[in-house]
Coordinates of N, CA, C and O in Angstrom, one line a residue:
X1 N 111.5 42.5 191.7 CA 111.3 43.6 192.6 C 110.2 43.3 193.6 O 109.3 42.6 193.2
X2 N 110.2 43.8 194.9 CA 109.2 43.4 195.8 C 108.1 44.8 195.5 O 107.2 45.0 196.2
X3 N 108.4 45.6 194.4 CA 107.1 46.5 194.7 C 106.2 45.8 193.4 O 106.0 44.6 193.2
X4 N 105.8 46.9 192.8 CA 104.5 46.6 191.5 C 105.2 46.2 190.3 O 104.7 45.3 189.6
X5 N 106.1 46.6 189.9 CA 106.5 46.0 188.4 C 106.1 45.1 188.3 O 105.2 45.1 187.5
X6 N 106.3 44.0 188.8 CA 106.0 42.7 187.7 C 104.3 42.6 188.1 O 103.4 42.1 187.6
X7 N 104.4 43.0 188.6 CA 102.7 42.6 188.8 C 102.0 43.6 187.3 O 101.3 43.3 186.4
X8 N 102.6 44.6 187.7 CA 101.6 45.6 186.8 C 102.4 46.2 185.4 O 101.9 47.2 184.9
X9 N 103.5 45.7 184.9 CA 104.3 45.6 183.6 C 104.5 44.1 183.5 O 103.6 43.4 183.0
X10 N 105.4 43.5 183.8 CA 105.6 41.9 183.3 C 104.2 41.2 183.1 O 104.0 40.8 181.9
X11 N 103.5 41.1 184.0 CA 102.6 39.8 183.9 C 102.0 40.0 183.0 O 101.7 39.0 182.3
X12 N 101.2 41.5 182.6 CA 100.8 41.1 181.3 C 101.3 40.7 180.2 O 100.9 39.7 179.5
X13 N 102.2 41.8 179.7 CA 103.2 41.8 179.0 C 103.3 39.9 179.0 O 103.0 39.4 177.9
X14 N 103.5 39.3 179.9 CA 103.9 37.7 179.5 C 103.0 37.1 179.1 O 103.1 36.4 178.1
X15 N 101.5 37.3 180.0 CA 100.3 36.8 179.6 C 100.3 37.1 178.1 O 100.3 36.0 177.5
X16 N 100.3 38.2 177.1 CA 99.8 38.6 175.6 C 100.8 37.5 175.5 O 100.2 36.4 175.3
X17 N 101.7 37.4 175.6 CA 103.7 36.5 175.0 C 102.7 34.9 175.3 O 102.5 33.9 174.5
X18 N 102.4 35.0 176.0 CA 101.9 33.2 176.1 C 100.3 33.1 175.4 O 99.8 32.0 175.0
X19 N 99.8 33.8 175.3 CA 98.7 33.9 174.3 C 98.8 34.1 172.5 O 98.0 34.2 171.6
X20 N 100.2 34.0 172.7 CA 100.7 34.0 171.2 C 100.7 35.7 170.1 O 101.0 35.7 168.9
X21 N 100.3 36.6 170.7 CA 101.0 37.9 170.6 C 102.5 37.8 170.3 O 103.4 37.1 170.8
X22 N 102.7 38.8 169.3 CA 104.2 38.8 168.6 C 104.8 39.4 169.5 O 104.1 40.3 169.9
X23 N 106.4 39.3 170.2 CA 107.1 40.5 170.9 C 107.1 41.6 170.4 O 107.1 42.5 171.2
X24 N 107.1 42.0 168.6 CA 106.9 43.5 168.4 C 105.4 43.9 168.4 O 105.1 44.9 167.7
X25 N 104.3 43.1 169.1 CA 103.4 43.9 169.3 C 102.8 44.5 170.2 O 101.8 45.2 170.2
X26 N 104.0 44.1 171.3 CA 103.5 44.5 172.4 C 104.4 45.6 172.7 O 105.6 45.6 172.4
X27 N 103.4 47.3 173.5 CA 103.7 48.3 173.9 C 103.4 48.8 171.9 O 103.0 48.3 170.9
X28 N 104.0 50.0 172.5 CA 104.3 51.4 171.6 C 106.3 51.6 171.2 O 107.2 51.7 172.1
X29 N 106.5 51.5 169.8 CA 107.8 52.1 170.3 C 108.1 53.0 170.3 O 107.2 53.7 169.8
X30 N 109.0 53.6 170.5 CA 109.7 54.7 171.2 C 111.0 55.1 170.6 O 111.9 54.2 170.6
X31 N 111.2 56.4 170.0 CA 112.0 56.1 169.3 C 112.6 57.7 169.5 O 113.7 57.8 169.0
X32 N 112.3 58.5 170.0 CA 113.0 59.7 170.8 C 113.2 59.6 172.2 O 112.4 60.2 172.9
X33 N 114.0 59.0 172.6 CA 114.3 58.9 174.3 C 115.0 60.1 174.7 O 116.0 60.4 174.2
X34 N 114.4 61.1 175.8 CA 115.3 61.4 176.5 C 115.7 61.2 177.5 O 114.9 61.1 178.5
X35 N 117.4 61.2 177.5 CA 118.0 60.9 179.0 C 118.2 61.8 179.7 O 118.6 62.9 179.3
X36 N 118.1 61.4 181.0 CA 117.7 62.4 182.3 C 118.9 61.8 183.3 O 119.1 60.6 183.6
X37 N 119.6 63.3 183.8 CA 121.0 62.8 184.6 C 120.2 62.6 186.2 O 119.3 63.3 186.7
X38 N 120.8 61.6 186.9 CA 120.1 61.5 188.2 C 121.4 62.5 188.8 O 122.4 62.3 188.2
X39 N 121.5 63.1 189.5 CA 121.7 64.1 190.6 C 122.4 63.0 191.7 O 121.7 62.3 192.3
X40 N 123.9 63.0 192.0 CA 124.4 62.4 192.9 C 124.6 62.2 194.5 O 125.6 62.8 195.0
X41 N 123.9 61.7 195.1 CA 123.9 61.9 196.4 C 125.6 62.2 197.3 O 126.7 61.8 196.8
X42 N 125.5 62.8 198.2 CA 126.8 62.8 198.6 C 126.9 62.5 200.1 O 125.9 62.9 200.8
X43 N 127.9 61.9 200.8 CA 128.2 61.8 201.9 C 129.1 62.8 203.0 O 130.1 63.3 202.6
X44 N 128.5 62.9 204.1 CA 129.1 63.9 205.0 C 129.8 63.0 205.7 O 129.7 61.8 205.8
X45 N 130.9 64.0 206.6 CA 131.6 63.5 207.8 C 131.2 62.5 208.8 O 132.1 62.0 209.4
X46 N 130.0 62.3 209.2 CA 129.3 61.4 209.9 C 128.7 60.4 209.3 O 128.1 59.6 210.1
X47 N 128.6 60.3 208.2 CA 128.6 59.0 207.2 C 127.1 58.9 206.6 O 126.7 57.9 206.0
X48 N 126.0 60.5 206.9 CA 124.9 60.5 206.4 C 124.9 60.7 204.6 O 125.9 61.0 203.9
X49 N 123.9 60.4 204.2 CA 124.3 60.2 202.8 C 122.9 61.6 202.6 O 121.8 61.8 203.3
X50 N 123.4 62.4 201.6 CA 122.3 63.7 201.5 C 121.8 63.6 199.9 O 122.5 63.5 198.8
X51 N 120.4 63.5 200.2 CA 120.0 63.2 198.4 C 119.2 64.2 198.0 O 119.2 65.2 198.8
X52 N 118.4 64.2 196.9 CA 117.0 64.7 196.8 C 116.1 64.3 196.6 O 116.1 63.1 196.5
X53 N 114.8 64.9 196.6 CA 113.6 64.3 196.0 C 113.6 64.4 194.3 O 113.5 65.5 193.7
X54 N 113.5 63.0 193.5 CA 113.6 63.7 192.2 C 112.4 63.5 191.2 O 112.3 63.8 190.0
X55 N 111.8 63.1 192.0 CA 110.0 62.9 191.9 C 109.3 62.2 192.3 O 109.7 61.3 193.0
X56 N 107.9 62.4 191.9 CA 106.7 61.6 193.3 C 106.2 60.8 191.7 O 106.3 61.4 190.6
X57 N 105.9 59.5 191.9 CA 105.4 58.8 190.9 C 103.9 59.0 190.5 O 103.3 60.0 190.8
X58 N 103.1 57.9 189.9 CA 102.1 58.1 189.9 C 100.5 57.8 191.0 O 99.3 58.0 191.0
X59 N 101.6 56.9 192.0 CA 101.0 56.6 193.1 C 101.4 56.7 194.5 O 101.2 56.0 195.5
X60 N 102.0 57.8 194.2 CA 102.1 59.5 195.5 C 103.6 58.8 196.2 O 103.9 59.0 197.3
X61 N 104.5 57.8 195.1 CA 106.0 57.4 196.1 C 106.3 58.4 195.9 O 105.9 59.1 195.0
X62 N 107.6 58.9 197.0 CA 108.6 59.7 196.6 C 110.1 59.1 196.3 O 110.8 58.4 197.0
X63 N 110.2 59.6 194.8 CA 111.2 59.1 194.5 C 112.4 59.7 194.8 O 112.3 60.9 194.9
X64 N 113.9 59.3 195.1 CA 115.2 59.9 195.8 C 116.2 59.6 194.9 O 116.3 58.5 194.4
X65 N 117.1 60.5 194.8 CA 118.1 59.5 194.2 C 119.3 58.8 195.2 O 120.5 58.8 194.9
X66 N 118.5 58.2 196.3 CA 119.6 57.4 197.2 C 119.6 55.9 196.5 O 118.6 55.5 196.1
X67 N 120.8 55.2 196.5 CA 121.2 53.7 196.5 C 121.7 53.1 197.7 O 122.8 53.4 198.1
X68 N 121.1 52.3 198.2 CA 121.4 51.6 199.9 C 120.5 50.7 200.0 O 119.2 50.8 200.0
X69 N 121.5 49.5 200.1 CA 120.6 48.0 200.8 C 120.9 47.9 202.0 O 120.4 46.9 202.6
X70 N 122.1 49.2 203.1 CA 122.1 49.4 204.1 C 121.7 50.6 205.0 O 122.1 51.0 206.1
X71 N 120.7 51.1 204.2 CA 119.6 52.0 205.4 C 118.9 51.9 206.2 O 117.8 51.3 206.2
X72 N 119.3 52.5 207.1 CA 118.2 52.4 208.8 C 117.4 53.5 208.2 O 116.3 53.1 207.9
X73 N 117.5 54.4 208.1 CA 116.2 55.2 208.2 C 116.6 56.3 207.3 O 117.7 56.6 207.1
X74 N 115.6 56.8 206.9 CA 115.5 57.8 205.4 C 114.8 58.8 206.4 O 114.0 58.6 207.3
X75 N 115.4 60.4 205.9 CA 114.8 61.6 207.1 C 114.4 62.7 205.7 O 115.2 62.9 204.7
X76 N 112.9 63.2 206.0 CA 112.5 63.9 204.6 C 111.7 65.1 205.7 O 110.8 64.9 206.5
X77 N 112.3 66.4 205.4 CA 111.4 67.1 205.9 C 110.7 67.0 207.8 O 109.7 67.2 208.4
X78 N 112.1 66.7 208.1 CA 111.8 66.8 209.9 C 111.1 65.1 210.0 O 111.2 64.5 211.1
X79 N 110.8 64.6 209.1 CA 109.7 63.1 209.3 C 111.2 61.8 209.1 O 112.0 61.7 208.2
X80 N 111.2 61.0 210.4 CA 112.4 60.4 210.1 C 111.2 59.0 209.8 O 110.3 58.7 210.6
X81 N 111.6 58.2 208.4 CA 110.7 57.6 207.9 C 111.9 55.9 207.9 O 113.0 55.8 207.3
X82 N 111.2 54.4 209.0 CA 111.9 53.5 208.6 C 112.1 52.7 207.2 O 111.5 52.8 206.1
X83 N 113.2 51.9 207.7 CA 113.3 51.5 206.0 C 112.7 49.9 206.1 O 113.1 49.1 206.9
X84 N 111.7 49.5 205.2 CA 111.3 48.3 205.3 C 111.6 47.5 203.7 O 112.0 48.2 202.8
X85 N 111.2 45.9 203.6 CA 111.3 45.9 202.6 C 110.3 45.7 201.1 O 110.6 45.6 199.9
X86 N 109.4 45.7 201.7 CA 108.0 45.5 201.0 C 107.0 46.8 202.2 O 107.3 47.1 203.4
X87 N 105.9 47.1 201.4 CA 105.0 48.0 201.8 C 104.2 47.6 203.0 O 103.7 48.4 203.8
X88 N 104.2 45.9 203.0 CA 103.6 45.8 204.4 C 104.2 45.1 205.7 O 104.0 44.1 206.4
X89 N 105.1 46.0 205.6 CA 106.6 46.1 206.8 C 105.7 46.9 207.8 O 105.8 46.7 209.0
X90 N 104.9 47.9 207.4 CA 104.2 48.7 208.1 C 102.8 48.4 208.0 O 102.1 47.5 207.4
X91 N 102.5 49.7 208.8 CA 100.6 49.4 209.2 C 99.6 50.7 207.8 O 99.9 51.9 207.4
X92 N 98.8 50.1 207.6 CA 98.0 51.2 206.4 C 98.1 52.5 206.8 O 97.5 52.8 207.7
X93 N 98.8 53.4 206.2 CA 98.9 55.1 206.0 C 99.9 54.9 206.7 O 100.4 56.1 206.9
X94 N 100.9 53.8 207.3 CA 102.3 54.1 207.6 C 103.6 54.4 206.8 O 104.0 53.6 206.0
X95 N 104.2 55.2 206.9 CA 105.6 55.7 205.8 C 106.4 54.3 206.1 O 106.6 53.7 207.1
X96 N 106.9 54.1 204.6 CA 108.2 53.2 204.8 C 108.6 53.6 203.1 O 108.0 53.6 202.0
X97 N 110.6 53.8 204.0 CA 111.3 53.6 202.7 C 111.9 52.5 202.2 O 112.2 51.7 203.1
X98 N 112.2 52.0 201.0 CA 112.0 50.3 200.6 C 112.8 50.8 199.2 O 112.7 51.9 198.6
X99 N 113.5 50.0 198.9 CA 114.4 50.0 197.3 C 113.4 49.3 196.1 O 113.4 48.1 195.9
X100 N 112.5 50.7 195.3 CA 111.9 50.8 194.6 C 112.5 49.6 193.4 O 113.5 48.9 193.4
X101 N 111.4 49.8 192.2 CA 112.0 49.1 190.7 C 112.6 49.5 190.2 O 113.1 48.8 189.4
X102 N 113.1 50.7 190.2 CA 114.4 51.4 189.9 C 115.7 51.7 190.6 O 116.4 52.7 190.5
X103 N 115.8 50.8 191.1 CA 116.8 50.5 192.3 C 117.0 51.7 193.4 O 117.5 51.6 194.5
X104 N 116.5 52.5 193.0 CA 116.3 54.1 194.0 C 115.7 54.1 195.5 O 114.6 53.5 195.6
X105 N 116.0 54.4 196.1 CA 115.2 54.4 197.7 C 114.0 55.2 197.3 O 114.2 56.2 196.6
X106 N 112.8 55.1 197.5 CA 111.7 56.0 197.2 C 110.9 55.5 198.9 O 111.0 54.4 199.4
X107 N 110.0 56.6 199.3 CA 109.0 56.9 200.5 C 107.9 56.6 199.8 O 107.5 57.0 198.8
X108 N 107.3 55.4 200.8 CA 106.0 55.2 199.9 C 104.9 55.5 201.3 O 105.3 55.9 202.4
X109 N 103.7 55.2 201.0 CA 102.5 54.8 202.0 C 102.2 54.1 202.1 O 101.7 53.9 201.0
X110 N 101.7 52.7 203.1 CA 101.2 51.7 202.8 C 99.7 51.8 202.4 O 99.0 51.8 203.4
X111 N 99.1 51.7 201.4 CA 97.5 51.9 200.9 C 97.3 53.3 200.8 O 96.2 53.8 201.0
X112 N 98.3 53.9 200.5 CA 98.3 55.8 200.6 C 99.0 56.6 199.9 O 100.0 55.9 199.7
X113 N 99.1 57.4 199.6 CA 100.0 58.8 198.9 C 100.9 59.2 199.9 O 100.7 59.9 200.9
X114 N 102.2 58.6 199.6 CA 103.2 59.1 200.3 C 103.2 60.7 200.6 O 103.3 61.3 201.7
X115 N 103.0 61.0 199.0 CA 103.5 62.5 198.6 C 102.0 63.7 199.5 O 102.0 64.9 199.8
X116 N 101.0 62.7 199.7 CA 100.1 63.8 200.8 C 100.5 63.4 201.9 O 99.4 63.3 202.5
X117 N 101.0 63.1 202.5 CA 101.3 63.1 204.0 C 102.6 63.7 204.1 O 102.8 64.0 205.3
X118 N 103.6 64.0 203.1 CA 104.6 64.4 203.3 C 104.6 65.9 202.2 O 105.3 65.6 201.2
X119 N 104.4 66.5 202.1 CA 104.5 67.5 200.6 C 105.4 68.3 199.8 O 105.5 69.4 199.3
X120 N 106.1 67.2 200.0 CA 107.3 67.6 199.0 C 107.1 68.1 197.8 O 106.1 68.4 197.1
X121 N 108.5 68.2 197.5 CA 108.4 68.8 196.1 C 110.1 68.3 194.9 O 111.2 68.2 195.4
X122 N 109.8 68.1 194.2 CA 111.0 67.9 193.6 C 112.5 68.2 193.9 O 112.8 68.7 192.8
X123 N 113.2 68.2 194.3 CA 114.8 68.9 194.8 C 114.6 69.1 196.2 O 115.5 69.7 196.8
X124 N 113.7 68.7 196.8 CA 113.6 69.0 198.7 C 114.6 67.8 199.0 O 114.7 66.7 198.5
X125 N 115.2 68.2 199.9 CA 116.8 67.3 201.2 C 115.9 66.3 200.7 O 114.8 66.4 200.3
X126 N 116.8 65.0 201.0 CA 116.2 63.4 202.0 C 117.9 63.2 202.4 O 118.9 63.3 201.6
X127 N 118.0 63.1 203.6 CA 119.1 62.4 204.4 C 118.8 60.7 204.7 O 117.7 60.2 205.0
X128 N 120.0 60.0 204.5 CA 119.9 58.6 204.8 C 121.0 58.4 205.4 O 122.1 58.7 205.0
X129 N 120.6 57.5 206.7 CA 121.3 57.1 208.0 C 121.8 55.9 207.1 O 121.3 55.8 206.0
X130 N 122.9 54.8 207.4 CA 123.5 53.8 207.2 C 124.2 53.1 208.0 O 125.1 53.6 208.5
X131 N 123.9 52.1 208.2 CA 124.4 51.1 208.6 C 125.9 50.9 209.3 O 126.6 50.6 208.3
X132 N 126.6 50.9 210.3 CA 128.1 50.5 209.9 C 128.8 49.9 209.1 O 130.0 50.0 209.3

């Protein structure tokens, strides 16, 4: 993934594993999951794809439930935001949408809180333009 996972889940996780830590010692487990239905985007007559917001993470992305490695531009709240593929596609406090570690289109900030510059809320529109 081009955002933080591996930086900030794998590498340690591998570092304890190559330090000779057991695989069941690493994390907590987890043994009540629950599953959460993502909300299906749909497409209109003009080929825009209409999603939601289905949450802001812990470092102000907004998360969407769009899937597209062919998006021009993600539209949230009047702000038509481009799509890049790492964070520094753009300039610091610039919006860019980018295919998160959860394969999800999510609005991030470069060095910033997507979610204050834009103030969304959970279930608010995101429209995504596509490619031909």
């Amino acid at each position: 993934s081009p955002t933080f996972l591996g930086r900030d889940v794998f590498a340690p996780g591998a570092a304890r594993l190559a330090l000779g830590t057991a695989l069941d010692d690493i994390g907590t487990p987890f043994h009540t999951p629950i599953i959460l239905r993502t909300p299906e985007a749909t497409r209109d007559a003009q080929g825009d794809v209409h999603g939601e917001v289905i949450g802001i993470d812990r470092f102000g992305n907004i998360l969407t439930n769009l899937v597209s490695r062919r998006a021009l531009s993600i539209h949230v709240l009047g702000v038509t935001v481009p799509v890049g593929h790492t964070y520094t596609d753009v300039l610091p406090s610039s919006l860019v949408a980018l295919v998160g570690s959860s394969g999800f289109i999510e609005v991030a900030a470069r060095d910033a809180s997507a979610a204050e510059v834009l103030p969304v809320k959970r279930g608010d529109s995101v429209v995504m333009r596509i490619a031909p």
